[in-house]
Amino acid sequence: KESLAAAADALHKRGVPVVILTLGSNGAFVSSPDFTGLIPAPNVRAVDTTAAGDVFNGALANALWQGLAMKDAVTLAVKSASYSVTRAGALNSAPTVDELRAFSNELRQ
């Protein structure tokens, strides 16, 4: 975690206000004015990681556009990307809102 914070600090010193480092199955590290910390990924069986980054970025952009706080937005993006790797292909792996809601409910149980 210290090396992640150091990498984020180096970017902050160059003028980047928000740093999000994606870590695959380990989730994402966030360093922002609102939140700094690790968002863990749920444990899933990965089938195809082709679109995980695209799904993460799309979910993050949508969550921020809807006004979610940074921690909540990245948490949603991590869950979305985690769900996407459980399916084969790129387009077919992006979860719908209902699929993501069901996946989140499964994780709570």
Short mmCIF file of N, CA and C in Angstrom, two decimals:
data_model
loop_
_atom_site.label_atom_id
_atom_site.label_comp_id
_atom_site.label_asym_id
_atom_site.label_seq_id
_atom_site.Cartn_x
_atom_site.Cartn_y
_atom_site.Cartn_z
N LYS A 1 0.83 -1.19 0.00
CA LYS A 1 0.00 0.00 0.00
C LYS A 1 0.87 1.26 0.00
N GLU A 2 2.03 1.18 0.64
CA GLU A 2 2.91 2.35 0.69
C GLU A 2 3.39 2.74 -0.70
N SER A 3 3.71 1.75 -1.54
CA SER A 3 4.17 2.06 -2.89
C SER A 3 3.05 2.67 -3.73
N LEU A 4 1.82 2.25 -3.48
CA LEU A 4 0.67 2.84 -4.19
C LEU A 4 0.50 4.30 -3.79
N ALA A 5 0.60 4.57 -2.51
CA ALA A 5 0.48 5.95 -2.02
C ALA A 5 1.62 6.80 -2.56
N ALA A 6 2.81 6.23 -2.65
CA ALA A 6 3.96 6.98 -3.19
C ALA A 6 3.75 7.30 -4.66
N ALA A 7 3.24 6.34 -5.42
CA ALA A 7 2.95 6.58 -6.84
C ALA A 7 1.89 7.67 -7.00
N ALA A 8 0.86 7.60 -6.18
CA ALA A 8 -0.20 8.61 -6.23
C ALA A 8 0.35 9.98 -5.85
N ASP A 9 1.19 10.03 -4.83
CA ASP A 9 1.78 11.31 -4.41
C ASP A 9 2.63 11.92 -5.52
N ALA A 10 3.36 11.08 -6.24
CA ALA A 10 4.18 11.58 -7.35
C ALA A 10 3.30 12.22 -8.42
N LEU A 11 2.15 11.63 -8.68
CA LEU A 11 1.22 12.20 -9.66
C LEU A 11 0.55 13.46 -9.12
N HIS A 12 0.23 13.46 -7.83
CA HIS A 12 -0.35 14.67 -7.22
C HIS A 12 0.62 15.84 -7.34
N LYS A 13 1.90 15.58 -7.14
CA LYS A 13 2.91 16.64 -7.23
C LYS A 13 3.02 17.21 -8.64
N ARG A 14 2.56 16.45 -9.62
CA ARG A 14 2.57 16.92 -11.01
C ARG A 14 1.24 17.57 -11.40
N GLY A 15 0.36 17.72 -10.42
CA GLY A 15 -0.88 18.44 -10.65
C GLY A 15 -2.11 17.58 -10.88
N VAL A 16 -1.98 16.27 -10.72
CA VAL A 16 -3.14 15.39 -10.91
C VAL A 16 -3.91 15.33 -9.59
N PRO A 17 -5.15 15.85 -9.56
CA PRO A 17 -5.88 15.92 -8.29
C PRO A 17 -6.45 14.59 -7.80
N VAL A 18 -6.82 13.71 -8.72
CA VAL A 18 -7.41 12.42 -8.35
C VAL A 18 -6.65 11.32 -9.06
N VAL A 19 -6.18 10.35 -8.29
CA VAL A 19 -5.45 9.22 -8.85
C VAL A 19 -6.19 7.94 -8.51
N ILE A 20 -6.46 7.13 -9.53
CA ILE A 20 -7.08 5.82 -9.34
C ILE A 20 -6.18 4.81 -10.02
N LEU A 21 -5.66 3.89 -9.23
CA LEU A 21 -4.79 2.84 -9.76
C LEU A 21 -5.56 1.53 -9.72
N THR A 22 -5.85 0.97 -10.89
CA THR A 22 -6.57 -0.31 -10.91
C THR A 22 -5.58 -1.44 -10.70
N LEU A 23 -6.00 -2.43 -9.93
CA LEU A 23 -5.11 -3.50 -9.49
C LEU A 23 -5.65 -4.89 -9.82
N GLY A 24 -6.48 -4.97 -10.86
CA GLY A 24 -7.02 -6.28 -11.25
C GLY A 24 -7.82 -6.91 -10.13
N SER A 25 -7.48 -8.15 -9.82
CA SER A 25 -8.24 -8.89 -8.80
C SER A 25 -8.07 -8.31 -7.39
N ASN A 26 -7.14 -7.38 -7.22
CA ASN A 26 -6.95 -6.74 -5.92
C ASN A 26 -7.78 -5.47 -5.75
N GLY A 27 -8.51 -5.07 -6.80
CA GLY A 27 -9.38 -3.91 -6.67
C GLY A 27 -8.76 -2.66 -7.25
N ALA A 28 -8.84 -1.56 -6.51
CA ALA A 28 -8.31 -0.28 -6.96
C ALA A 28 -7.87 0.55 -5.76
N PHE A 29 -6.82 1.33 -5.98
CA PHE A 29 -6.34 2.27 -4.97
C PHE A 29 -6.75 3.66 -5.40
N VAL A 30 -7.34 4.42 -4.50
CA VAL A 30 -7.82 5.77 -4.79
C VAL A 30 -7.08 6.76 -3.90
N SER A 31 -6.67 7.86 -4.51
CA SER A 31 -6.10 8.97 -3.74
C SER A 31 -6.75 10.24 -4.26
N SER A 32 -7.63 10.80 -3.44
CA SER A 32 -8.37 12.00 -3.84
C SER A 32 -8.61 12.87 -2.61
N PRO A 33 -9.05 14.10 -2.83
CA PRO A 33 -9.36 14.95 -1.67
C PRO A 33 -10.45 14.36 -0.78
N ASP A 34 -11.37 13.59 -1.37
CA ASP A 34 -12.50 13.04 -0.61
C ASP A 34 -12.21 11.70 0.06
N PHE A 35 -11.32 10.91 -0.54
CA PHE A 35 -11.07 9.56 -0.04
C PHE A 35 -9.71 9.08 -0.52
N THR A 36 -8.99 8.42 0.37
CA THR A 36 -7.75 7.75 -0.01
C THR A 36 -7.77 6.37 0.63
N GLY A 37 -7.58 5.35 -0.21
CA GLY A 37 -7.55 4.00 0.31
C GLY A 37 -7.75 2.96 -0.76
N LEU A 38 -7.74 1.73 -0.32
CA LEU A 38 -7.89 0.58 -1.20
C LEU A 38 -9.34 0.14 -1.23
N ILE A 39 -9.86 -0.06 -2.43
CA ILE A 39 -11.20 -0.63 -2.61
C ILE A 39 -10.98 -2.07 -3.07
N PRO A 40 -11.24 -3.05 -2.22
CA PRO A 40 -10.97 -4.44 -2.61
C PRO A 40 -11.99 -4.94 -3.64
N ALA A 41 -11.55 -5.85 -4.47
CA ALA A 41 -12.44 -6.49 -5.44
C ALA A 41 -13.05 -7.73 -4.83
N PRO A 42 -14.30 -8.01 -5.18
CA PRO A 42 -14.89 -9.27 -4.71
C PRO A 42 -14.17 -10.45 -5.36
N ASN A 43 -14.15 -11.54 -4.67
CA ASN A 43 -13.50 -12.75 -5.17
C ASN A 43 -14.43 -13.44 -6.17
N VAL A 44 -14.02 -13.48 -7.42
CA VAL A 44 -14.81 -14.10 -8.47
C VAL A 44 -13.94 -15.05 -9.28
N ARG A 45 -14.58 -15.91 -10.05
CA ARG A 45 -13.85 -16.80 -10.95
C ARG A 45 -13.78 -16.12 -12.31
N ALA A 46 -12.59 -15.66 -12.69
CA ALA A 46 -12.43 -14.93 -13.94
C ALA A 46 -12.46 -15.88 -15.13
N VAL A 47 -13.26 -15.51 -16.13
CA VAL A 47 -13.38 -16.26 -17.38
C VAL A 47 -12.67 -15.52 -18.50
N ASP A 48 -12.85 -14.20 -18.56
CA ASP A 48 -12.30 -13.39 -19.65
C ASP A 48 -12.15 -11.96 -19.15
N THR A 49 -10.93 -11.44 -19.18
CA THR A 49 -10.68 -10.09 -18.66
C THR A 49 -10.67 -9.03 -19.75
N THR A 50 -11.06 -9.39 -20.96
CA THR A 50 -10.95 -8.50 -22.12
C THR A 50 -11.50 -7.11 -21.88
N ALA A 51 -12.67 -6.98 -21.34
CA ALA A 51 -13.32 -5.67 -21.23
C ALA A 51 -13.33 -5.09 -19.82
N ALA A 52 -12.59 -5.68 -18.91
CA ALA A 52 -12.64 -5.24 -17.51
C ALA A 52 -12.31 -3.76 -17.35
N GLY A 53 -11.28 -3.29 -18.02
CA GLY A 53 -10.90 -1.88 -17.92
C GLY A 53 -11.95 -0.96 -18.49
N ASP A 54 -12.51 -1.35 -19.63
CA ASP A 54 -13.57 -0.54 -20.25
C ASP A 54 -14.81 -0.49 -19.36
N VAL A 55 -15.18 -1.62 -18.78
CA VAL A 55 -16.34 -1.66 -17.89
C VAL A 55 -16.07 -0.81 -16.65
N PHE A 56 -14.86 -0.92 -16.10
CA PHE A 56 -14.49 -0.11 -14.94
C PHE A 56 -14.65 1.37 -15.26
N ASN A 57 -14.05 1.80 -16.36
CA ASN A 57 -14.09 3.23 -16.72
C ASN A 57 -15.51 3.72 -17.01
N GLY A 58 -16.30 2.91 -17.70
CA GLY A 58 -17.68 3.30 -17.98
C GLY A 58 -18.51 3.41 -16.72
N ALA A 59 -18.36 2.43 -15.83
CA ALA A 59 -19.11 2.46 -14.57
C ALA A 59 -18.67 3.64 -13.71
N LEU A 60 -17.37 3.91 -13.68
CA LEU A 60 -16.87 5.03 -12.89
C LEU A 60 -17.40 6.36 -13.43
N ALA A 61 -17.31 6.54 -14.73
CA ALA A 61 -17.80 7.79 -15.33
C ALA A 61 -19.29 7.98 -15.06
N ASN A 62 -20.06 6.92 -15.20
CA ASN A 62 -21.50 7.01 -14.96
C ASN A 62 -21.79 7.32 -13.51
N ALA A 63 -21.09 6.66 -12.60
CA ALA A 63 -21.31 6.88 -11.17
C ALA A 63 -20.97 8.32 -10.77
N LEU A 64 -19.87 8.84 -11.29
CA LEU A 64 -19.50 10.22 -10.98
C LEU A 64 -20.49 11.20 -11.59
N TRP A 65 -20.94 10.91 -12.80
CA TRP A 65 -21.94 11.76 -13.46
C TRP A 65 -23.23 11.81 -12.64
N GLN A 66 -23.56 10.69 -12.00
CA GLN A 66 -24.77 10.64 -11.17
C GLN A 66 -24.57 11.28 -9.81
N GLY A 67 -23.36 11.71 -9.52
CA GLY A 67 -23.10 12.42 -8.27
C GLY A 67 -22.64 11.58 -7.10
N LEU A 68 -22.27 10.33 -7.34
CA LEU A 68 -21.78 9.50 -6.25
C LEU A 68 -20.44 10.04 -5.74
N ALA A 69 -20.20 9.86 -4.47
CA ALA A 69 -18.91 10.22 -3.88
C ALA A 69 -17.83 9.32 -4.49
N MET A 70 -16.59 9.78 -4.47
CA MET A 70 -15.49 9.05 -5.10
C MET A 70 -15.39 7.61 -4.61
N LYS A 71 -15.44 7.40 -3.31
CA LYS A 71 -15.32 6.04 -2.76
C LYS A 71 -16.44 5.15 -3.30
N ASP A 72 -17.66 5.65 -3.30
CA ASP A 72 -18.80 4.88 -3.79
C ASP A 72 -18.70 4.63 -5.29
N ALA A 73 -18.24 5.62 -6.03
CA ALA A 73 -18.11 5.48 -7.47
C ALA A 73 -17.07 4.43 -7.83
N VAL A 74 -15.95 4.45 -7.15
CA VAL A 74 -14.90 3.45 -7.43
C VAL A 74 -15.34 2.07 -6.96
N THR A 75 -16.05 2.00 -5.86
CA THR A 75 -16.57 0.71 -5.39
C THR A 75 -17.51 0.11 -6.44
N LEU A 76 -18.38 0.92 -6.99
CA LEU A 76 -19.28 0.45 -8.05
C LEU A 76 -18.50 0.02 -9.29
N ALA A 77 -17.48 0.78 -9.65
CA ALA A 77 -16.67 0.45 -10.82
C ALA A 77 -15.92 -0.87 -10.62
N VAL A 78 -15.40 -1.08 -9.42
CA VAL A 78 -14.69 -2.33 -9.12
C VAL A 78 -15.65 -3.51 -9.19
N LYS A 79 -16.84 -3.36 -8.61
CA LYS A 79 -17.84 -4.43 -8.68
C LYS A 79 -18.25 -4.71 -10.12
N SER A 80 -18.42 -3.66 -10.91
CA SER A 80 -18.81 -3.82 -12.31
C SER A 80 -17.73 -4.58 -13.09
N ALA A 81 -16.49 -4.18 -12.91
CA ALA A 81 -15.39 -4.86 -13.60
C ALA A 81 -15.26 -6.30 -13.13
N SER A 82 -15.45 -6.52 -11.84
CA SER A 82 -15.37 -7.88 -11.30
C SER A 82 -16.45 -8.77 -11.91
N TYR A 83 -17.64 -8.22 -12.03
CA TYR A 83 -18.73 -8.97 -12.65
C TYR A 83 -18.39 -9.27 -14.11
N SER A 84 -17.82 -8.30 -14.80
CA SER A 84 -17.56 -8.46 -16.24
C SER A 84 -16.59 -9.59 -16.54
N VAL A 85 -15.64 -9.85 -15.66
CA VAL A 85 -14.65 -10.90 -15.94
C VAL A 85 -15.23 -12.30 -15.77
N THR A 86 -16.44 -12.39 -15.24
CA THR A 86 -17.07 -13.71 -15.07
C THR A 86 -17.75 -14.18 -16.35
N ARG A 87 -17.74 -13.33 -17.39
CA ARG A 87 -18.40 -13.66 -18.65
C ARG A 87 -17.40 -13.56 -19.81
N ALA A 88 -17.62 -14.35 -20.82
CA ALA A 88 -16.76 -14.34 -22.01
C ALA A 88 -17.15 -13.20 -22.94
N GLY A 89 -16.15 -12.65 -23.61
CA GLY A 89 -16.39 -11.61 -24.60
C GLY A 89 -16.32 -10.22 -24.01
N ALA A 90 -16.38 -9.24 -24.89
CA ALA A 90 -16.28 -7.85 -24.44
C ALA A 90 -17.66 -7.24 -24.25
N LEU A 91 -18.42 -7.12 -25.30
CA LEU A 91 -19.72 -6.47 -25.23
C LEU A 91 -20.67 -7.21 -24.29
N ASN A 92 -20.66 -8.51 -24.34
CA ASN A 92 -21.57 -9.31 -23.50
C ASN A 92 -21.21 -9.29 -22.02
N SER A 93 -20.01 -8.83 -21.70
CA SER A 93 -19.59 -8.90 -20.30
C SER A 93 -20.01 -7.68 -19.48
N ALA A 94 -20.39 -6.59 -20.12
CA ALA A 94 -20.80 -5.40 -19.37
C ALA A 94 -22.14 -5.65 -18.69
N PRO A 95 -22.20 -5.49 -17.37
CA PRO A 95 -23.44 -5.79 -16.66
C PRO A 95 -24.49 -4.70 -16.83
N THR A 96 -25.74 -5.12 -16.83
CA THR A 96 -26.84 -4.17 -16.77
C THR A 96 -26.99 -3.72 -15.31
N VAL A 97 -27.78 -2.71 -15.09
CA VAL A 97 -28.02 -2.24 -13.72
C VAL A 97 -28.64 -3.35 -12.88
N ASP A 98 -29.60 -4.08 -13.45
CA ASP A 98 -30.25 -5.17 -12.72
C ASP A 98 -29.27 -6.29 -12.39
N GLU A 99 -28.40 -6.63 -13.34
CA GLU A 99 -27.40 -7.67 -13.09
C GLU A 99 -26.42 -7.25 -12.00
N LEU A 100 -26.02 -6.00 -12.03
CA LEU A 100 -25.09 -5.50 -11.01
C LEU A 100 -25.76 -5.46 -9.64
N ARG A 101 -27.02 -5.09 -9.61
CA ARG A 101 -27.76 -5.08 -8.34
C ARG A 101 -27.85 -6.50 -7.77
N ALA A 102 -28.16 -7.48 -8.61
CA ALA A 102 -28.24 -8.87 -8.16
C ALA A 102 -26.87 -9.37 -7.69
N PHE A 103 -25.82 -9.00 -8.43
CA PHE A 103 -24.45 -9.39 -8.07
C PHE A 103 -24.08 -8.80 -6.70
N SER A 104 -24.41 -7.54 -6.48
CA SER A 104 -24.13 -6.89 -5.20
C SER A 104 -24.88 -7.58 -4.07
N ASN A 105 -26.11 -7.98 -4.33
CA ASN A 105 -26.88 -8.70 -3.31
C ASN A 105 -26.25 -10.04 -2.99
N GLU A 106 -25.75 -10.74 -4.01
CA GLU A 106 -25.08 -12.03 -3.79
C GLU A 106 -23.84 -11.84 -2.93
N LEU A 107 -23.09 -10.76 -3.15
CA LEU A 107 -21.88 -10.51 -2.39
C LEU A 107 -22.17 -10.26 -0.94
N ARG A 108 -23.32 -9.71 -0.62
CA ARG A 108 -23.70 -9.42 0.77
C ARG A 108 -24.06 -10.67 1.55
N GLN A 109 -24.47 -11.71 0.82
CA GLN A 109 -24.92 -12.94 1.51
C GLN A 109 -23.79 -13.82 1.93
#
